[in-house]
PDB file of C-alpha atoms in Angstrom:
ATOM      1  CA  MET A   1       0.437 -63.395 112.905  1.00  0.00           C
ATOM      2  CA  LYS A   2       2.017 -61.942 110.048  1.00  0.00           C
ATOM      3  CA  ASP A   3       3.902 -58.098 111.021  1.00  0.00           C
ATOM      4  CA  ILE A   4       1.563 -55.494 112.152  1.00  0.00           C
ATOM      5  CA  TYR A   5       3.259 -53.698 109.330  1.00  0.00           C
ATOM      6  CA  GLN A   6       1.713 -56.283 106.455  1.00  0.00           C
ATOM      7  CA  ILE A   7      -1.495 -56.215 107.782  1.00  0.00           C
ATOM      8  CA  LEU A   8      -2.902 -52.838 106.867  1.00  0.00           C
ATOM      9  CA  LYS A   9      -2.383 -52.123 103.594  1.00  0.00           C
ATOM     10  CA  GLU A  10      -3.148 -48.387 103.081  1.00  0.00           C
ATOM     11  CA  PRO A  11      -6.282 -46.630 103.946  1.00  0.00           C
ATOM     12  CA  VAL A  12      -9.846 -46.448 101.552  1.00  0.00           C
ATOM     13  CA  ILE A  13     -11.010 -42.746 100.900  1.00  0.00           C
ATOM     14  CA  THR A  14     -13.574 -42.107  99.789  1.00  0.00           C
ATOM     15  CA  GLU A  15     -16.825 -40.114 100.487  1.00  0.00           C
ATOM     16  CA  LYS A  16     -18.429 -42.898 102.033  1.00  0.00           C
ATOM     17  CA  SER A  17     -15.627 -43.877 104.089  1.00  0.00           C
ATOM     18  CA  THR A  18     -15.172 -40.022 104.965  1.00  0.00           C
ATOM     19  CA  THR A  19     -18.710 -40.040 106.087  1.00  0.00           C
ATOM     20  CA  GLN A  20     -18.577 -42.460 108.415  1.00  0.00           C
ATOM     21  CA  ARG A  21     -15.406 -41.507 109.891  1.00  0.00           C
ATOM     22  CA  THR A  22     -17.281 -37.860 110.688  1.00  0.00           C
ATOM     23  CA  GLU A  23     -20.097 -39.384 112.008  1.00  0.00           C
ATOM     24  CA  SER A  24     -19.618 -42.840 113.616  1.00  0.00           C
ATOM     25  CA  ASN A  25     -16.100 -42.917 114.297  1.00  0.00           C
ATOM     26  CA  LYS A  26     -14.848 -45.523 111.723  1.00  0.00           C
ATOM     27  CA  VAL A  27     -12.109 -45.816 109.458  1.00  0.00           C
ATOM     28  CA  VAL A  28     -11.583 -48.100 106.327  1.00  0.00           C
ATOM     29  CA  PHE A  29      -8.219 -50.321 105.527  1.00  0.00           C
ATOM     30  CA  TRP A  30      -7.513 -52.427 102.671  1.00  0.00           C
ATOM     31  CA  VAL A  31      -5.542 -55.094 104.852  1.00  0.00           C
ATOM     32  CA  ASP A  32      -3.795 -58.762 103.658  1.00  0.00           C
ATOM     33  CA  LEU A  33      -6.462 -61.223 102.674  1.00  0.00           C
ATOM     34  CA  LYS A  34      -5.373 -64.291 105.654  1.00  0.00           C
ATOM     35  CA  ALA A  35      -6.018 -61.263 108.294  1.00  0.00           C
ATOM     36  CA  ASN A  36      -8.820 -62.176 110.344  1.00  0.00           C
ATOM     37  CA  LYS A  37     -10.066 -59.956 112.870  1.00  0.00           C
ATOM     38  CA  ASN A  38      -7.779 -60.356 116.022  1.00  0.00           C
ATOM     39  CA  ASP A  39      -4.559 -59.639 113.546  1.00  0.00           C
ATOM     40  CA  ILE A  40      -6.355 -56.403 112.506  1.00  0.00           C
ATOM     41  CA  LYS A  41      -7.558 -55.069 115.758  1.00  0.00           C
ATOM     42  CA  GLU A  42      -4.036 -55.675 117.300  1.00  0.00           C
ATOM     43  CA  SER A  43      -2.016 -53.701 114.353  1.00  0.00           C
ATOM     44  CA  VAL A  44      -4.360 -51.140 114.165  1.00  0.00           C
ATOM     45  CA  GLU A  45      -3.891 -50.313 118.182  1.00  0.00           C
ATOM     46  CA  LYS A  46      -0.138 -50.651 118.156  1.00  0.00           C
ATOM     47  CA  VAL A  47       0.459 -48.760 114.698  1.00  0.00           C
ATOM     48  CA  PHE A  48      -1.872 -46.124 116.059  1.00  0.00           C
ATOM     49  CA  ASN A  49      -2.075 -46.137 119.247  1.00  0.00           C
ATOM     50  CA  VAL A  50      -5.745 -45.768 119.296  1.00  0.00           C
ATOM     51  CA  LYS A  51      -8.772 -47.869 121.493  1.00  0.00           C
ATOM     52  CA  VAL A  52     -10.518 -50.205 118.958  1.00  0.00           C
ATOM     53  CA  VAL A  53     -13.790 -51.666 119.699  1.00  0.00           C
ATOM     54  CA  ASN A  54     -15.041 -53.237 117.113  1.00  0.00           C
ATOM     55  CA  VAL A  55     -13.629 -54.728 113.822  1.00  0.00           C
ATOM     56  CA  ASN A  56     -15.780 -55.676 110.589  1.00  0.00           C
ATOM     57  CA  ILE A  57     -14.332 -57.203 107.340  1.00  0.00           C
ATOM     58  CA  LEU A  58     -15.521 -57.742 103.323  1.00  0.00           C
ATOM     59  CA  ARG A  59     -13.965 -59.294 101.333  1.00  0.00           C
ATOM     60  CA  ILE A  60     -14.552 -58.344  97.794  1.00  0.00           C
ATOM     61  CA  PRO A  61     -13.949 -60.629  94.639  1.00  0.00           C
ATOM     62  CA  GLY A  62     -11.816 -59.571  91.356  1.00  0.00           C
ATOM     63  CA  LYS A  63     -13.345 -58.253  88.665  1.00  0.00           C
ATOM     64  CA  THR A  64     -14.203 -60.254  85.259  1.00  0.00           C
ATOM     65  CA  LYS A  65     -13.452 -58.049  82.443  1.00  0.00           C
ATOM     66  CA  LYS A  66     -13.192 -59.302  78.935  1.00  0.00           C
ATOM     67  CA  VAL A  67     -11.654 -57.742  76.489  1.00  0.00           C
ATOM     68  CA  GLY A  68     -12.126 -58.935  72.021  1.00  0.00           C
ATOM     69  CA  ILE A  69     -11.733 -62.762  72.981  1.00  0.00           C
ATOM     70  CA  ASN A  70      -9.413 -62.313  75.990  1.00  0.00           C
ATOM     71  CA  ILE A  71     -11.103 -62.166  79.107  1.00  0.00           C
ATOM     72  CA  SER A  72      -8.922 -61.761  82.819  1.00  0.00           C
ATOM     73  CA  LYS A  73      -9.781 -61.345  86.170  1.00  0.00           C
ATOM     74  CA  GLY A  74      -9.086 -58.977  89.032  1.00  0.00           C
ATOM     75  CA  SER A  75      -7.540 -59.519  92.520  1.00  0.00           C
ATOM     76  CA  THR A  76      -9.507 -60.435  95.395  1.00  0.00           C
ATOM     77  CA  ARG A  77      -9.028 -57.798  98.229  1.00  0.00           C
ATOM     78  CA  LYS A  78     -10.003 -57.420 101.574  1.00  0.00           C
ATOM     79  CA  LYS A  79     -11.615 -54.385 102.865  1.00  0.00           C
ATOM     80  CA  ALA A  80     -11.943 -53.820 107.107  1.00  0.00           C
ATOM     81  CA  TYR A  81     -14.147 -51.421 108.685  1.00  0.00           C
ATOM     82  CA  ILE A  82     -12.796 -50.413 112.447  1.00  0.00           C
ATOM     83  CA  THR A  83     -14.700 -49.008 115.031  1.00  0.00           C
ATOM     84  CA  LEU A  84     -12.568 -46.717 117.131  1.00  0.00           C
ATOM     85  CA  ARG A  85     -13.408 -45.667 120.630  1.00  0.00           C
ATOM     86  CA  GLU A  86     -15.251 -42.296 121.171  1.00  0.00           C
ATOM     87  CA  GLY A  87     -12.538 -39.612 121.252  1.00  0.00           C
ATOM     88  CA  ASP A  88      -9.519 -41.657 119.725  1.00  0.00           C
ATOM     89  CA  SER A  89      -8.526 -40.601 116.068  1.00  0.00           C
ATOM     90  CA  ILE A  90      -6.118 -41.591 113.927  1.00  0.00           C
ATOM     91  CA  PRO A  91      -4.053 -38.114 112.208  1.00  0.00           C
ATOM     92  CA  LEU A  92      -3.916 -39.877 108.398  1.00  0.00           C
ATOM     93  CA  PHE A  93      -7.013 -39.216 108.306  1.00  0.00           C
ATOM     94  CA  GLU A  94      -6.648 -36.038 109.898  1.00  0.00           C
ATOM     95  CA  GLY A  95      -4.672 -34.441 107.613  1.00  0.00           C
ATOM     96  CA  ALA A  96      -1.902 -33.474 111.010  1.00  0.00           C
TER      97      ALA A  96
END
């Protein structure tokens, strides 16, 4: 396993993730491509001192773009949907 601070890249702050945070107590993070569910769960619990109930991960392939005759491909990313225990929250998303 990698260092717990290298697994979580950055939070995903969109309308959908904000709605999920308020309605079903889920937070969304971009995570390392090699991280698995157990690594993600352990790093979130240690870094933010919360209890994780469930982790769902989604691998998003890079998009292919064409400009003139040049074709380039974006990088592949991995997103983690983390369900927290009722009553727990991450201060990063609460604005504290």
